[in-house]
CSV table of N, CA and C in Angstrom, one decimal:
chain,number,residue,atom,x,y,z
B,2,MET,N,7.0,-32.0,10.8
B,2,MET,CA,6.1,-33.0,10.8
B,2,MET,C,4.9,-32.7,11.6
B,3,PHE,N,3.5,-32.2,11.3
B,3,PHE,CA,2.5,-31.9,12.4
B,3,PHE,C,2.0,-33.0,13.0
B,4,LEU,N,2.2,-33.3,14.4
B,4,LEU,CA,1.7,-34.6,15.1
B,4,LEU,C,1.2,-34.0,16.0
B,5,PRO,N,-0.1,-34.8,16.7
B,5,PRO,CA,-0.2,-34.7,18.2
B,5,PRO,C,0.7,-34.1,19.3
B,6,ASN,N,0.3,-33.3,20.0
B,6,ASN,CA,1.0,-32.8,21.0
B,6,ASN,C,2.5,-32.3,20.8
B,7,SER,N,2.5,-31.7,19.5
B,7,SER,CA,3.8,-31.4,18.8
B,7,SER,C,4.3,-29.5,19.1
B,8,GLU,N,5.4,-29.3,18.9
B,8,GLU,CA,5.6,-28.0,19.0
B,8,GLU,C,6.7,-27.5,18.3
B,9,MET,N,6.7,-26.5,17.4
B,9,MET,CA,8.2,-25.9,16.9
B,9,MET,C,7.9,-24.5,16.7
B,10,LYS,N,9.4,-24.2,16.6
B,10,LYS,CA,9.4,-22.5,17.1
B,10,LYS,C,9.5,-22.2,15.3
B,11,SER,N,8.8,-20.7,15.2
B,11,SER,CA,8.5,-20.7,13.6
B,11,SER,C,8.9,-18.8,13.7
B,12,SER,N,8.9,-18.1,12.5
B,12,SER,CA,8.9,-16.9,12.7
B,12,SER,C,7.6,-16.5,11.3
B,13,PHE,N,6.7,-15.5,11.7
B,13,PHE,CA,5.6,-14.9,10.9
B,13,PHE,C,6.1,-13.9,10.3
B,14,GLU,N,5.9,-13.5,8.9
B,14,GLU,CA,6.1,-12.2,8.7
B,14,GLU,C,5.0,-11.7,7.7
B,15,ILE,N,4.7,-10.4,8.0
B,15,ILE,CA,3.4,-9.7,7.4
B,15,ILE,C,4.4,-8.2,7.0
B,16,ASP,N,4.1,-7.6,5.4
B,16,ASP,CA,4.6,-6.9,4.9
B,16,ASP,C,6.3,-6.2,5.5
B,17,GLY,N,6.8,-7.2,5.8
B,17,GLY,CA,8.2,-7.1,6.2
B,17,GLY,C,8.8,-7.1,7.7
B,18,ASN,N,7.6,-7.0,8.1
B,18,ASN,CA,7.7,-7.0,10.0
B,18,ASN,C,7.5,-8.5,10.6
B,19,THR,N,8.8,-9.2,10.9
B,19,THR,CA,8.7,-10.3,11.6
B,19,THR,C,8.3,-10.3,13.1
B,20,LEU,N,7.4,-11.4,13.2
B,20,LEU,CA,7.5,-11.7,14.7
B,20,LEU,C,7.5,-13.6,15.1
B,21,ASN,N,8.4,-13.7,15.9
B,21,ASN,CA,8.7,-14.8,16.6
B,21,ASN,C,7.6,-15.6,17.1
B,22,GLY,N,7.4,-16.6,17.3
B,22,GLY,CA,6.3,-17.6,17.7
B,22,GLY,C,7.0,-18.9,17.6
B,23,LYS,N,5.3,-19.7,17.8
B,23,LYS,CA,5.8,-21.1,18.3
B,23,LYS,C,4.2,-21.8,17.4
B,24,ILE,N,4.3,-22.6,16.4
B,24,ILE,CA,3.1,-23.2,16.1
B,24,ILE,C,3.0,-24.8,17.3
B,25,LYS,N,2.0,-25.0,17.4
B,25,LYS,CA,1.6,-26.1,18.5
B,25,LYS,C,0.4,-26.7,17.7
B,26,ILE,N,0.5,-28.2,18.3
B,26,ILE,CA,-0.4,-29.0,17.6
B,26,ILE,C,-0.9,-29.7,19.1
B,27,ASP,N,-2.2,-29.7,19.5
B,27,ASP,CA,-2.4,-30.5,20.7
B,27,ASP,C,-3.2,-31.7,20.5
B,28,ASP,N,-3.5,-32.5,21.5
B,28,ASP,CA,-3.9,-33.6,21.4
B,28,ASP,C,-4.8,-34.1,20.7
B,29,ASP,N,-6.1,-32.6,20.3
B,29,ASP,CA,-7.0,-33.1,19.5
B,29,ASP,C,-6.6,-32.6,18.1
B,30,GLY,N,-5.5,-31.8,17.7
B,30,GLY,CA,-5.1,-31.7,16.4
B,30,GLY,C,-5.3,-30.6,15.9
B,31,LYS,N,-5.8,-29.6,17.3
B,31,LYS,CA,-5.9,-28.3,17.2
B,31,LYS,C,-4.5,-27.1,16.4
B,32,PHE,N,-4.7,-26.7,15.7
B,32,PHE,CA,-3.3,-25.6,15.1
B,32,PHE,C,-3.5,-24.7,16.1
B,33,ILE,N,-2.5,-24.3,17.1
B,33,ILE,CA,-2.4,-23.0,17.6
B,33,ILE,C,-1.6,-22.3,17.1
B,34,ILE,N,-1.5,-21.1,16.7
B,34,ILE,CA,-0.2,-20.0,16.4
B,34,ILE,C,0.3,-19.4,18.1
B,35,ASP,N,1.1,-19.5,18.4
B,35,ASP,CA,1.5,-18.2,19.7
B,35,ASP,C,2.5,-17.5,19.2
B,36,LEU,N,2.0,-16.6,19.5
B,36,LEU,CA,3.0,-14.8,18.7
B,36,LEU,C,3.6,-14.5,19.8
B,37,GLN,N,4.9,-14.5,19.9
B,37,GLN,CA,5.7,-14.2,21.3
B,37,GLN,C,6.4,-13.3,21.0
B,38,THR,N,5.4,-11.8,21.3
B,38,THR,CA,5.7,-10.8,21.4
B,38,THR,C,7.2,-10.1,22.2
B,39,GLN,N,7.1,-10.5,23.3
B,39,GLN,CA,8.3,-10.8,24.1
B,39,GLN,C,9.6,-11.2,23.8
B,40,ASN,N,9.8,-11.6,22.9
B,40,ASN,CA,11.0,-12.3,21.9
B,40,ASN,C,11.1,-11.9,20.5
B,41,SER,N,10.5,-10.4,20.5
B,41,SER,CA,10.8,-10.0,18.9
B,41,SER,C,10.6,-8.8,18.9
B,42,ASN,N,11.1,-7.7,18.2
B,42,ASN,CA,11.8,-6.4,17.7
B,42,ASN,C,10.1,-6.0,18.2
B,43,PRO,N,10.4,-4.8,19.4
B,43,PRO,CA,9.0,-4.1,20.1
B,43,PRO,C,8.3,-3.5,18.7
B,44,THR,N,9.0,-2.7,17.9
B,44,THR,CA,8.7,-1.7,16.9
B,44,THR,C,8.1,-2.7,15.9
B,45,GLN,N,8.6,-3.6,15.5
B,45,GLN,CA,8.1,-4.9,14.3
B,45,GLN,C,6.7,-5.7,14.9
B,46,SER,N,7.0,-6.4,16.1
B,46,SER,CA,5.4,-6.4,16.7
B,46,SER,C,4.8,-5.3,16.3
B,47,GLU,N,4.5,-4.2,16.9
B,47,GLU,CA,3.4,-3.4,16.7
B,47,GLU,C,2.9,-3.1,15.4
B,48,GLU,N,4.3,-3.3,14.5
B,48,GLU,CA,3.7,-3.1,12.9
B,48,GLU,C,3.0,-4.4,12.7
B,49,PHE,N,3.5,-5.5,12.5
B,49,PHE,CA,3.1,-6.8,12.5
B,49,PHE,C,1.2,-6.7,13.1
B,50,LYS,N,1.2,-6.4,14.4
B,50,LYS,CA,0.0,-6.8,14.6
B,50,LYS,C,-1.2,-5.9,13.9
B,51,LYS,N,-0.9,-4.7,13.3
B,51,LYS,CA,-1.7,-4.0,12.5
B,51,LYS,C,-2.0,-4.5,11.2
B,52,GLY,N,-0.9,-5.1,10.9
B,52,GLY,CA,-1.1,-5.9,9.5
B,52,GLY,C,-1.9,-7.2,9.7
B,53,LEU,N,-1.9,-7.6,10.8
B,53,LEU,CA,-2.0,-8.7,11.2
B,53,LEU,C,-4.3,-8.6,11.6
B,54,PHE,N,-4.4,-7.4,11.8
B,54,PHE,CA,-5.7,-7.3,12.5
B,54,PHE,C,-6.1,-6.0,11.3
B,55,TYR,N,-6.0,-5.9,9.9
B,55,TYR,CA,-6.5,-5.0,9.2
B,55,TYR,C,-7.7,-5.0,8.9
B,56,SER,N,-7.8,-3.8,8.5
B,56,SER,CA,-9.9,-3.8,8.3
B,56,SER,C,-9.6,-2.7,7.4
B,57,GLU,N,-10.6,-2.6,6.6
B,57,GLU,CA,-11.3,-1.6,5.6
B,57,GLU,C,-12.7,-1.4,5.5
B,58,ILE,N,-13.0,-0.3,5.0
B,58,ILE,CA,-14.8,-0.3,5.3
B,58,ILE,C,-14.7,0.3,4.1
B,59,ASN,N,-15.8,-0.2,3.0
B,59,ASN,CA,-16.2,0.2,1.9
B,59,ASN,C,-17.4,0.8,2.1
B,60,TYR,N,-18.5,1.7,1.0
B,60,TYR,CA,-19.4,2.1,1.0
B,60,TYR,C,-19.9,1.8,0.0
B,61,ASN,N,-21.3,1.9,-0.3
B,61,ASN,CA,-21.4,1.2,-1.4
B,61,ASN,C,-22.2,2.5,-1.9
B,62,PRO,N,-21.6,3.2,-2.7
B,62,PRO,CA,-22.4,4.8,-3.4
B,62,PRO,C,-23.8,5.1,-3.5
B,63,MET,N,-24.5,3.6,-3.7
B,63,MET,CA,-26.0,3.3,-4.0
B,63,MET,C,-26.7,4.3,-2.5
B,64,PHE,N,-25.9,3.4,-1.6
B,64,PHE,CA,-26.9,3.7,-0.1
B,64,PHE,C,-26.3,5.2,0.8
B,65,TYR,N,-25.1,5.3,0.1
B,65,TYR,CA,-24.1,6.5,0.9
B,65,TYR,C,-24.3,7.5,-0.1
B,66,PRO,N,-24.9,8.9,-1.1
B,66,PRO,CA,-24.6,9.3,-2.1
B,66,PRO,C,-24.0,10.8,-1.5
B,67,ASN,N,-23.4,10.8,-2.6
B,67,ASN,CA,-22.4,12.4,-1.9
B,67,ASN,C,-23.9,13.5,-1.5
């Protein structure tokens, strides 16, 4: 249950890469995700971060013709 000033351990997964962390709710009800890379597999941590901050650039052919 999410109550103010509460904290719980959790695992987060992106593309099969798991990262340990905590979910915190502060006294104002703000939802905070604390990713704890020091408590996770270093290889999976790096791959997790790549998936978390994924970006893609699409070009409109109308403005960028061959």
